[in-house]
Amino acid sequence: MEPTHCPQEVELLKILKELQPIITAALDSLDNKRPLPQEPNYLGWAAKSLDFSMDSYILLRESGRLHGSKILIRSILETVIAAAAVANEKGILFKKYYTEIIKANKMFPKDEARQAMVTNQLNELTRIFQQENPEYPIKCVELKISDMAKAARLPDEFYKIGYSTYCEFTHGSFRAVNGKLNEATDPIDTSIVISCALTMLRLLQKHTSAIVPDLAHFEKRQIAHSMVRLTESSPAAA
């Protein structure tokens, strides 16, 4: 499948490819600084996951497989929302681990042995967090993506607009499967992934000792090319 990208999309992909080695270098700069506290540690893992997803996004996008690239964007957004929530609000990370333990065990029969295993997992999780910080807020509450979005305090493009829109591609909504959503999302796909990369780098810069260069010029280029991309894709421009 031959890629057919407009010049602005090519430039946006170029920005994304330039940000990839910056994330890798930022993570490499943390290698000799372990062990980290729980939250910064999670940010490192989230950044690595984002790096993998960005790599796949670029491969799909440059080969013209736009629908496949769109399916990745929900997970990219969720990774960044979770990272920002963990960084901004103490206690979110424990709730996230708790939620994952509970969900993972829902697929098994509820019996005494399984319940004892879950209890042991939660006790060990509590021990790890309180060993690091005796004052850490331990709350056994299941966490929703909306809870993380509230704690993340990111612009609407991440959750209210971005996440809800790209969920349609993973849920097989009518608009997504029949292509009706492509016109609205094609011009913003890559810009949203760039925003996620920049946000993750800023989180690493603020909450860890990772070495991150100045990112302002990437943001300026993103805005400039995104505005032209949107203008060229509007019905009026057509």
Coordinates of N, CA and C in Angstrom, one line a residue:
M1 N 0.8 -1.2 0.0 CA 0.0 0.0 0.0 C 0.9 1.2 0.0
E2 N 0.7 2.1 -1.0 CA 1.6 3.3 -1.1 C 1.0 4.4 -0.2
P3 N 1.9 5.0 0.5 CA 1.4 6.1 1.4 C 1.1 7.4 0.5
T4 N 0.1 8.1 0.9 CA -0.3 9.3 0.2 C -0.5 10.4 1.2
H5 N 0.6 11.0 1.6 CA 0.5 12.1 2.6 C 0.7 13.4 2.0
C6 N -0.1 14.4 2.6 CA 0.2 15.8 2.2 C 1.5 16.3 2.8
P7 N 2.0 17.4 2.3 CA 3.3 17.9 2.9 C 3.2 18.1 4.4
Q8 N 2.1 18.6 4.9 CA 2.0 18.9 6.3 C 2.0 17.6 7.2
E9 N 1.4 16.6 6.7 CA 1.4 15.3 7.4 C 2.9 14.8 7.4
V10 N 3.6 14.9 6.3 CA 4.9 14.5 6.3 C 5.8 15.2 7.3
E11 N 5.6 16.5 7.5 CA 6.3 17.3 8.4 C 6.0 16.9 9.9
L12 N 4.7 16.6 10.1 CA 4.3 16.2 11.4 C 4.9 14.8 11.8
L13 N 4.9 13.9 10.8 CA 5.6 12.6 11.1 C 7.1 12.8 11.3
K14 N 7.7 13.8 10.6 CA 9.1 14.0 10.9 C 9.3 14.5 12.3
I15 N 8.5 15.3 12.8 CA 8.6 15.8 14.2 C 8.5 14.6 15.2
L16 N 7.5 13.7 14.9 CA 7.3 12.5 15.7 C 8.6 11.6 15.7
K17 N 9.1 11.5 14.6 CA 10.4 10.6 14.5 C 11.6 11.3 15.2
E18 N 11.6 12.6 15.2 CA 12.6 13.3 15.9 C 12.5 13.2 17.4
L19 N 11.2 13.1 17.9 CA 11.0 13.0 19.3 C 11.3 11.6 19.9
Q20 N 11.2 10.6 19.0 CA 11.4 9.2 19.5 C 12.8 9.0 20.1
P21 N 13.9 9.4 19.4 CA 15.2 9.2 20.1 C 15.4 10.0 21.3
I22 N 14.6 11.1 21.4 CA 14.7 12.0 22.7 C 14.1 11.2 23.8
I23 N 13.0 10.5 23.6 CA 12.4 9.7 24.7 C 13.4 8.6 25.1
T24 N 13.9 7.9 24.1 CA 14.9 6.8 24.3 C 16.1 7.4 25.1
A25 N 16.6 8.5 24.8 CA 17.8 9.1 25.5 C 17.4 9.5 26.9
A26 N 16.2 10.0 27.1 CA 15.7 10.4 28.4 C 15.6 9.1 29.3
L27 N 15.1 8.0 28.8 CA 15.1 6.8 29.5 C 16.4 6.2 29.8
D28 N 17.3 6.3 28.8 CA 18.7 5.8 29.0 C 19.4 6.6 30.2
S29 N 19.0 7.9 30.3 CA 19.7 8.7 31.3 C 19.3 8.3 32.7
L30 N 18.2 7.5 32.8 CA 17.7 7.1 34.1 C 18.4 5.7 34.5
D31 N 19.0 5.1 33.6 CA 19.5 3.7 33.9 C 20.4 3.6 35.1
N32 N 21.2 4.5 35.3 CA 22.1 4.4 36.5 C 21.6 5.1 37.7
K33 N 20.3 5.4 37.7 CA 19.7 6.1 38.9 C 18.6 5.3 39.5
R34 N 18.6 4.0 39.4 CA 17.6 3.1 40.0 C 18.2 2.7 41.4
P35 N 17.3 2.3 42.3 CA 15.9 2.3 42.2 C 15.2 3.6 42.4
L36 N 14.2 3.8 41.7 CA 13.4 5.1 41.8 C 12.2 4.9 42.7
P37 N 11.7 6.0 43.2 CA 10.4 5.8 44.0 C 9.3 5.3 43.0
Q38 N 8.2 4.8 43.6 CA 7.2 4.1 42.8 C 6.7 5.0 41.6
E39 N 6.3 6.2 41.9 CA 5.7 7.1 40.8 C 6.7 7.4 39.7
P40 N 7.9 7.8 39.9 CA 8.9 8.0 38.9 C 9.2 6.7 38.1
N41 N 9.2 5.6 38.8 CA 9.4 4.3 38.2 C 8.3 4.1 37.2
Y42 N 7.1 4.3 37.6 CA 6.0 4.1 36.7 C 6.1 5.0 35.4
L43 N 6.5 6.2 35.6 CA 6.6 7.1 34.5 C 7.6 6.6 33.5
G44 N 8.7 6.0 34.0 CA 9.7 5.4 33.1 C 9.1 4.3 32.3
W45 N 8.3 3.4 32.9 CA 7.7 2.3 32.2 C 6.7 2.8 31.2
A46 N 5.9 3.8 31.6 CA 4.9 4.4 30.7 C 5.5 5.0 29.5
A47 N 6.7 5.7 29.7 CA 7.4 6.3 28.6 C 7.9 5.3 27.6
K48 N 8.4 4.2 28.2 CA 8.9 3.1 27.3 C 7.7 2.5 26.5
S49 N 6.6 2.3 27.1 CA 5.4 1.8 26.4 C 5.0 2.7 25.3
L50 N 5.0 4.0 25.6 CA 4.7 5.0 24.6 C 5.6 5.0 23.5
D51 N 6.9 4.8 23.7 CA 7.9 4.7 22.7 C 7.6 3.6 21.7
F52 N 7.3 2.4 22.3 CA 6.9 1.3 21.5 C 5.7 1.6 20.6
S53 N 4.7 2.2 21.2 CA 3.5 2.5 20.4 C 3.7 3.5 19.3
M54 N 4.5 4.5 19.7 CA 4.9 5.6 18.6 C 5.6 4.9 17.5
D55 N 6.5 4.0 17.7 CA 7.2 3.3 16.7 C 6.2 2.5 15.7
S56 N 5.2 1.9 16.3 CA 4.2 1.2 15.5 C 3.4 2.1 14.8
Y57 N 3.0 3.2 15.4 CA 2.2 4.3 14.8 C 2.9 4.8 13.5
I58 N 4.2 5.1 13.6 CA 4.9 5.7 12.5 C 5.0 4.7 11.4
L59 N 5.3 3.4 11.7 CA 5.3 2.4 10.6 C 4.0 2.3 9.9
L60 N 2.9 2.2 10.6 CA 1.6 2.1 10.0 C 1.3 3.4 9.2
R61 N 1.5 4.5 9.8 CA 1.2 5.8 9.1 C 2.0 6.0 7.8
E62 N 3.2 5.7 7.9 CA 4.1 6.0 6.7 C 3.8 5.0 5.6
S63 N 3.2 3.8 5.9 CA 2.9 2.8 4.9 C 1.5 3.0 4.4
G64 N 0.8 4.1 4.9 CA -0.6 4.4 4.4 C -1.7 3.6 5.1
R65 N -1.3 2.9 6.1 CA -2.4 2.1 6.9 C -3.0 3.0 8.0
L66 N -3.8 3.9 7.5 CA -4.3 4.9 8.4 C -5.2 4.3 9.5
H67 N -6.1 3.4 9.1 CA -7.1 2.9 10.1 C -6.3 2.1 11.2
G68 N -5.3 1.4 10.8 CA -4.5 0.7 11.8 C -3.8 1.6 12.8
S69 N -3.4 2.7 12.2 CA -2.7 3.7 13.1 C -3.6 4.4 14.0
K70 N -4.9 4.6 13.6 CA -5.9 5.2 14.5 C -6.2 4.3 15.7
I71 N -6.2 3.0 15.5 CA -6.5 2.1 16.6 C -5.5 2.2 17.7
L72 N -4.3 2.6 17.4 CA -3.2 2.7 18.4 C -3.4 4.0 19.3
I73 N -4.1 5.0 18.8 CA -4.1 6.3 19.4 C -4.8 6.2 20.8
R74 N -5.9 5.4 20.9 CA -6.5 5.3 22.2 C -5.6 4.9 23.3
S75 N -4.8 3.8 23.0 CA -3.8 3.3 24.0 C -2.7 4.3 24.3
I76 N -2.3 5.1 23.3 CA -1.3 6.1 23.5 C -1.9 7.2 24.4
L77 N -3.1 7.6 24.2 CA -3.7 8.6 25.0 C -3.9 8.1 26.5
E78 N -4.3 6.9 26.6 CA -4.5 6.3 27.9 C -3.2 6.2 28.7
T79 N -2.2 5.8 28.0 CA -0.9 5.7 28.7 C -0.4 7.1 29.2
V80 N -0.6 8.1 28.5 CA -0.2 9.5 28.9 C -1.1 10.0 30.0
I81 N -2.4 9.7 29.9 CA -3.3 10.2 30.9 C -3.0 9.5 32.2
A82 N -2.7 8.2 32.2 CA -2.4 7.5 33.4 C -1.1 8.0 34.0
A83 N -0.1 8.3 33.1 CA 1.2 8.8 33.6 C 1.0 10.1 34.3
A84 N 0.3 11.0 33.7 CA 0.0 12.3 34.3 C -0.7 12.3 35.6
A85 N -1.7 11.3 35.6 CA -2.5 11.2 36.9 C -1.6 10.7 38.0
V86 N -0.7 9.7 37.7 CA 0.2 9.1 38.7 C 1.2 10.2 39.2
A87 N 1.6 11.0 38.3 CA 2.6 12.1 38.6 C 2.0 13.2 39.5
N88 N 0.7 13.5 39.2 CA 0.1 14.7 39.8 C -0.6 14.4 41.1
E89 N -1.0 13.1 41.4 CA -1.8 12.9 42.6 C -1.3 11.6 43.3
K90 N -0.8 11.8 44.5 CA -0.3 10.7 45.3 C -1.5 9.8 45.7
G91 N -1.3 8.6 45.5 CA -2.4 7.6 45.8 C -3.0 7.0 44.6
I92 N -2.9 7.7 43.4 CA -3.4 7.1 42.2 C -2.8 5.8 41.8
L93 N -1.4 5.8 42.0 CA -0.7 4.6 41.5 C -1.2 3.3 42.3
F94 N -1.3 3.5 43.6 CA -1.8 2.3 44.4 C -3.2 1.9 43.9
K95 N -4.1 2.9 43.7 CA -5.4 2.5 43.2 C -5.4 1.8 41.8
K96 N -4.4 2.3 41.0 CA -4.3 1.6 39.7 C -3.8 0.2 39.8
Y97 N -2.8 -0.1 40.6 CA -2.4 -1.5 40.9 C -3.5 -2.3 41.5
Y98 N -4.2 -1.7 42.4 CA -5.4 -2.4 43.1 C -6.4 -2.8 42.0
T99 N -6.8 -1.8 41.2 CA -7.8 -2.1 40.1 C -7.3 -3.2 39.2
E100 N -6.1 -3.2 38.8 CA -5.6 -4.2 37.9 C -5.6 -5.6 38.6
I101 N -5.3 -5.7 39.9 CA -5.3 -6.9 40.6 C -6.7 -7.5 40.6
I102 N -7.7 -6.6 41.0 CA -9.1 -7.0 41.1 C -9.6 -7.5 39.7
K103 N -9.3 -6.7 38.7 CA -9.8 -7.1 37.3 C -9.2 -8.4 36.8
A104 N -7.9 -8.6 37.1 CA -7.2 -9.8 36.7 C -7.8 -11.0 37.3
N105 N -8.3 -10.9 38.5 CA -8.8 -12.0 39.2 C -10.3 -12.3 39.0
K106 N -11.0 -11.4 38.3 CA -12.4 -11.6 38.0 C -12.6 -12.7 37.0
M107 N -11.6 -13.1 36.3 CA -11.8 -14.2 35.3 C -11.7 -15.6 35.9
F108 N -11.3 -15.6 37.2 CA -11.2 -16.9 37.9 C -12.4 -17.1 38.8
P109 N -12.7 -18.4 39.1 CA -13.8 -18.7 40.0 C -13.5 -18.1 41.4
K110 N -14.6 -17.6 42.1 CA -14.4 -17.0 43.4 C -14.5 -18.2 44.4
D111 N -13.3 -18.5 44.9 CA -13.2 -19.5 46.0 C -12.3 -19.1 47.1
E112 N -12.2 -19.8 48.1 CA -11.3 -19.4 49.3 C -9.9 -19.2 48.9
A113 N -9.4 -20.2 48.1 CA -8.0 -20.1 47.6 C -7.7 -18.9 46.8
R114 N -8.6 -18.6 45.9 CA -8.4 -17.4 45.0 C -8.5 -16.1 45.9
Q115 N -9.4 -16.1 46.8 CA -9.6 -14.9 47.7 C -8.3 -14.7 48.5
A116 N -7.8 -15.8 49.0 CA -6.5 -15.7 49.8 C -5.4 -15.2 49.0
M117 N -5.3 -15.6 47.7 CA -4.3 -15.1 46.9 C -4.4 -13.6 46.6
V118 N -5.6 -13.2 46.4 CA -5.8 -11.7 46.2 C -5.4 -11.0 47.4
T119 N -5.8 -11.5 48.6 CA -5.5 -10.8 49.8 C -4.0 -10.7 50.0
N120 N -3.3 -11.8 49.7 CA -1.8 -11.7 49.8 C -1.2 -10.7 48.8
Q121 N -1.8 -10.7 47.6 CA -1.3 -9.7 46.6 C -1.4 -8.3 47.1
L122 N -2.6 -8.0 47.7 CA -2.9 -6.7 48.2 C -2.0 -6.3 49.4
N123 N -1.8 -7.3 50.3 CA -1.0 -7.1 51.4 C 0.4 -6.8 51.0
E124 N 0.9 -7.5 50.0 CA 2.3 -7.3 49.6 C 2.4 -5.9 48.9
L125 N 1.4 -5.5 48.1 CA 1.4 -4.2 47.5 C 1.4 -3.1 48.5
T126 N 0.6 -3.2 49.5 CA 0.6 -2.3 50.6 C 1.9 -2.2 51.3
R127 N 2.5 -3.3 51.5 CA 3.8 -3.3 52.2 C 4.9 -2.6 51.4
I128 N 4.9 -2.8 50.1 CA 5.9 -2.2 49.2 C 5.7 -0.6 49.2
F129 N 4.5 -0.2 49.1 CA 4.2 1.3 49.1 C 4.6 1.9 50.5
Q130 N 4.1 1.3 51.6 CA 4.3 1.9 52.9 C 5.8 1.7 53.4
Q131 N 6.5 0.7 52.8 CA 7.9 0.6 53.2 C 8.7 1.8 52.6
E132 N 8.3 2.2 51.4 CA 8.9 3.4 50.8 C 8.5 4.7 51.5
N133 N 7.2 4.8 51.8 CA 6.6 6.0 52.4 C 5.5 5.6 53.4
P134 N 5.8 5.6 54.7 CA 4.7 5.1 55.7 C 3.5 6.0 55.6
E135 N 3.6 7.2 55.1 CA 2.4 8.1 55.0 C 1.6 7.9 53.7
Y136 N 2.1 7.0 52.8 CA 1.4 6.9 51.5 C -0.1 6.5 51.7
P137 N -1.0 7.3 51.0 CA -2.4 7.0 51.1 C -2.8 5.7 50.5
I138 N -3.2 4.7 51.3 CA -3.6 3.4 50.8 C -5.2 3.4 50.7
K139 N -5.7 3.3 49.5 CA -7.2 3.2 49.4 C -7.5 2.2 48.4
C140 N -8.2 1.2 48.8 CA -8.6 0.0 47.9 C -9.9 0.4 47.2
V141 N -9.7 1.3 46.2 CA -10.8 1.8 45.3 C -10.5 1.5 43.9
E142 N -11.4 1.0 43.2 CA -11.2 0.7 41.7 C -11.2 2.1 41.0
L143 N -10.3 2.2 40.1 CA -10.0 3.4 39.3 C -10.6 3.3 37.9
K144 N -11.3 4.4 37.5 CA -11.8 4.4 36.1 C -10.9 5.4 35.3
I145 N -11.0 5.3 34.0 CA -10.2 6.2 33.2 C -10.7 7.7 33.4
S146 N -11.9 7.9 33.7 CA -12.4 9.3 34.0 C -11.8 9.8 35.3
D147 N -11.5 8.9 36.3 CA -10.8 9.3 37.5 C -9.4 9.7 37.2
M148 N -8.7 9.0 36.4 CA -7.4 9.3 36.0 C -7.3 10.6 35.2
A149 N -8.3 10.8 34.3 CA -8.3 12.0 33.5 C -8.5 13.2 34.4
K150 N -9.3 13.1 35.4 CA -9.5 14.2 36.3 C -8.2 14.5 37.1
A151 N -7.5 13.5 37.5 CA -6.3 13.7 38.3 C -5.2 14.2 37.4
A152 N -5.2 13.8 36.1 CA -4.2 14.1 35.1 C -4.1 15.6 34.8
R153 N -5.3 16.3 34.9 CA -5.4 17.7 34.6 C -4.8 18.1 33.3
L154 N -5.1 17.4 32.2 CA -4.6 17.7 30.9 C -5.6 18.4 30.1
P155 N -5.2 19.1 29.0 CA -6.2 19.7 28.1 C -7.3 18.8 27.6
D156 N -8.4 19.3 27.2 CA -9.5 18.5 26.8 C -9.2 17.6 25.6
E157 N -8.2 18.0 24.8 CA -7.8 17.2 23.6 C -7.4 15.8 24.0
F158 N -7.0 15.6 25.2 CA -6.5 14.2 25.7 C -7.7 13.3 26.0
Y159 N -8.6 13.8 26.8 CA -9.7 12.9 27.3 C -11.0 13.2 26.7
K160 N -11.6 14.4 27.0 CA -12.9 14.7 26.6 C -13.1 14.6 25.1
I161 N -12.1 15.0 24.3 CA -12.2 15.0 22.9 C -11.4 13.8 22.3
G162 N -10.1 13.7 22.6 CA -9.3 12.7 22.0 C -9.7 11.3 22.4
Y163 N -9.7 11.0 23.7 CA -9.9 9.6 24.1 C -11.3 9.1 23.7
S164 N -12.3 9.9 23.9 CA -13.7 9.5 23.6 C -13.8 9.3 22.1
T165 N -13.1 10.1 21.3 CA -13.2 9.9 19.8 C -12.5 8.6 19.4
Y166 N -11.3 8.4 19.9 CA -10.5 7.2 19.4 C -11.0 5.9 20.0
C167 N -11.8 6.0 21.1 CA -12.4 4.8 21.6 C -13.3 4.2 20.5
E168 N -13.9 5.0 19.6 CA -14.8 4.5 18.6 C -14.1 3.6 17.7
F169 N -12.8 3.8 17.4 CA -12.1 2.9 16.5 C -11.8 1.5 17.2
T170 N -11.6 1.5 18.5 CA -11.4 0.2 19.2 C -12.7 -0.5 19.5
H171 N -13.8 0.3 19.6 CA -15.1 -0.3 19.9 C -15.9 -0.7 18.7
G172 N -15.3 -0.4 17.5 CA -16.0 -0.8 16.3 C -17.3 0.0 16.1
S173 N -17.3 1.3 16.4 CA -18.5 2.1 16.3 C -18.9 2.2 14.8
F174 N -20.1 2.5 14.5 CA -20.6 2.6 13.2 C -19.8 3.6 12.4
R175 N -19.6 4.8 13.0 CA -18.9 5.8 12.3 C -17.4 5.4 12.0
A176 N -16.9 4.6 12.9 CA -15.5 4.2 12.7 C -15.3 3.2 11.6
V177 N -16.2 2.1 11.6 CA -16.1 1.0 10.7 C -16.5 1.4 9.2
N178 N -17.4 2.4 9.1 CA -17.8 2.8 7.8 C -17.0 4.0 7.2
G179 N -16.0 4.4 8.0 CA -15.1 5.5 7.5 C -15.6 6.9 7.7
K180 N -16.8 7.1 8.3 CA -17.4 8.4 8.4 C -16.6 9.3 9.4
L181 N -15.8 8.6 10.3 CA -15.0 9.4 11.2 C -13.6 9.8 10.7
N182 N -13.2 9.3 9.6 CA -11.9 9.5 9.0 C -11.7 11.0 8.7
E183 N -12.7 11.6 8.1 CA -12.5 13.0 7.7 C -12.2 13.9 8.8
A184 N -12.8 13.6 10.0 CA -12.6 14.5 11.2 C -11.3 14.2 11.8
T185 N -10.8 12.9 11.8 CA -9.6 12.5 12.5 C -8.3 12.5 11.7
D186 N -8.4 12.3 10.4 CA -7.2 12.3 9.6 C -6.2 13.5 9.9
P187 N -6.8 14.7 9.9 CA -5.9 15.9 10.1 C -5.3 16.0 11.5
I188 N -5.9 15.3 12.5 CA -5.4 15.5 13.9 C -4.7 14.3 14.5
D189 N -4.7 13.2 13.8 CA -4.1 12.0 14.3 C -2.7 12.2 14.8
T190 N -1.8 12.6 13.9 CA -0.4 12.6 14.2 C -0.1 13.8 15.2
S191 N -0.8 14.9 15.1 CA -0.6 16.0 16.0 C -0.9 15.5 17.5
I192 N -2.0 14.7 17.6 CA -2.3 14.2 19.0 C -1.2 13.3 19.5
V193 N -0.6 12.5 18.7 CA 0.5 11.6 19.1 C 1.7 12.4 19.5
I194 N 1.9 13.5 18.7 CA 3.0 14.4 19.1 C 2.8 15.1 20.5
S195 N 1.5 15.5 20.7 CA 1.2 16.1 22.0 C 1.4 15.1 23.1
C196 N 1.1 13.8 22.9 CA 1.4 12.8 23.9 C 2.8 12.6 24.2
A197 N 3.6 12.6 23.1 CA 5.1 12.5 23.3 C 5.7 13.7 24.1
L198 N 5.2 14.9 23.7 CA 5.7 16.1 24.4 C 5.3 16.1 25.9
T199 N 4.1 15.7 26.1 CA 3.6 15.6 27.5 C 4.4 14.6 28.3
M200 N 4.6 13.4 27.8 CA 5.4 12.4 28.5 C 6.8 12.9 28.8
L201 N 7.4 13.6 27.8 CA 8.8 14.1 28.1 C 8.8 15.2 29.2
R202 N 7.7 16.0 29.2 CA 7.7 17.0 30.2 C 7.4 16.4 31.6
L203 N 6.7 15.3 31.6 CA 6.5 14.6 32.9 C 7.8 14.0 33.4
L204 N 8.6 13.4 32.5 CA 9.9 12.9 32.9 C 10.8 14.0 33.4
Q205 N 10.7 15.1 32.7 CA 11.6 16.2 33.0 C 11.2 16.8 34.4
K206 N 10.0 16.8 34.7 CA 9.5 17.4 36.0 C 9.6 16.5 37.2
H207 N 9.3 15.2 36.9 CA 9.1 14.3 38.1 C 10.2 13.2 38.2
T208 N 11.2 13.3 37.3 CA 12.3 12.3 37.4 C 13.6 13.1 37.1
S209 N 14.7 12.4 37.2 CA 16.0 13.1 36.9 C 16.4 12.8 35.5
A210 N 15.5 12.4 34.6 CA 15.8 12.2 33.2 C 16.3 13.5 32.6
I211 N 17.2 13.3 31.6 CA 17.8 14.5 30.9 C 16.9 14.7 29.7
V212 N 16.2 15.8 29.6 CA 15.3 16.2 28.5 C 15.7 17.5 28.0
P213 N 15.9 17.7 26.7 CA 16.3 19.0 26.1 C 15.1 19.9 26.0
D214 N 15.4 21.1 25.6 CA 14.3 22.1 25.4 C 13.3 21.6 24.3
L215 N 12.0 21.7 24.6 CA 11.0 21.1 23.7 C 10.2 22.2 23.0
A216 N 10.5 23.5 23.3 CA 9.7 24.5 22.7 C 9.6 24.6 21.2
H217 N 10.7 24.3 20.6 CA 10.7 24.4 19.1 C 9.9 23.3 18.5
F218 N 9.8 22.1 19.1 CA 9.0 21.1 18.6 C 7.5 21.5 18.7
E219 N 7.1 22.1 19.8 CA 5.8 22.5 19.9 C 5.4 23.6 18.9
K220 N 6.3 24.5 18.6 CA 6.0 25.6 17.7 C 5.8 25.0 16.3
R221 N 6.7 24.0 15.9 CA 6.6 23.4 14.6 C 5.3 22.5 14.5
Q222 N 4.9 21.9 15.6 CA 3.7 21.1 15.7 C 2.5 22.0 15.4
I223 N 2.4 23.1 16.1 CA 1.3 24.0 16.0 C 1.2 24.6 14.6
A224 N 2.3 25.0 14.0 CA 2.3 25.6 12.7 C 1.8 24.6 11.6
H225 N 2.4 23.4 11.6 CA 2.0 22.4 10.6 C 0.6 21.9 10.9
S226 N 0.1 21.8 12.1 CA -1.2 21.3 12.4 C -2.3 22.3 12.0
M227 N -2.0 23.6 12.2 CA -2.9 24.6 11.7 C -3.1 24.5 10.2
V228 N -2.0 24.4 9.5 CA -2.1 24.3 8.0 C -2.8 23.0 7.6
R229 N -2.5 22.0 8.3 CA -3.2 20.7 8.0 C -4.7 20.7 8.2
L230 N -5.1 21.4 9.3 CA -6.5 21.5 9.5 C -7.2 22.4 8.5
T231 N -6.5 23.5 8.1 CA -7.1 24.5 7.1 C -7.2 23.8 5.8
E232 N -6.2 23.0 5.4 CA -6.2 22.4 4.1 C -7.3 21.3 4.0
S233 N -7.6 20.7 5.2 CA -8.6 19.6 5.2 C -10.0 20.1 5.4
S234 N -10.2 21.4 5.7 CA -11.6 21.9 6.0 C -12.4 21.9 4.7
P235 N -13.7 21.7 4.8 CA -14.6 21.8 3.7 C -14.5 23.1 2.8
A236 N -14.2 24.2 3.5 CA -14.1 25.5 2.9 C -12.9 25.5 1.9
A237 N -11.8 24.8 2.5 CA -10.6 24.8 1.7 C -10.7 23.9 0.4
A238 N -11.5 22.9 0.6 CA -11.8 22.0 -0.5 C -12.6 22.7 -1.6

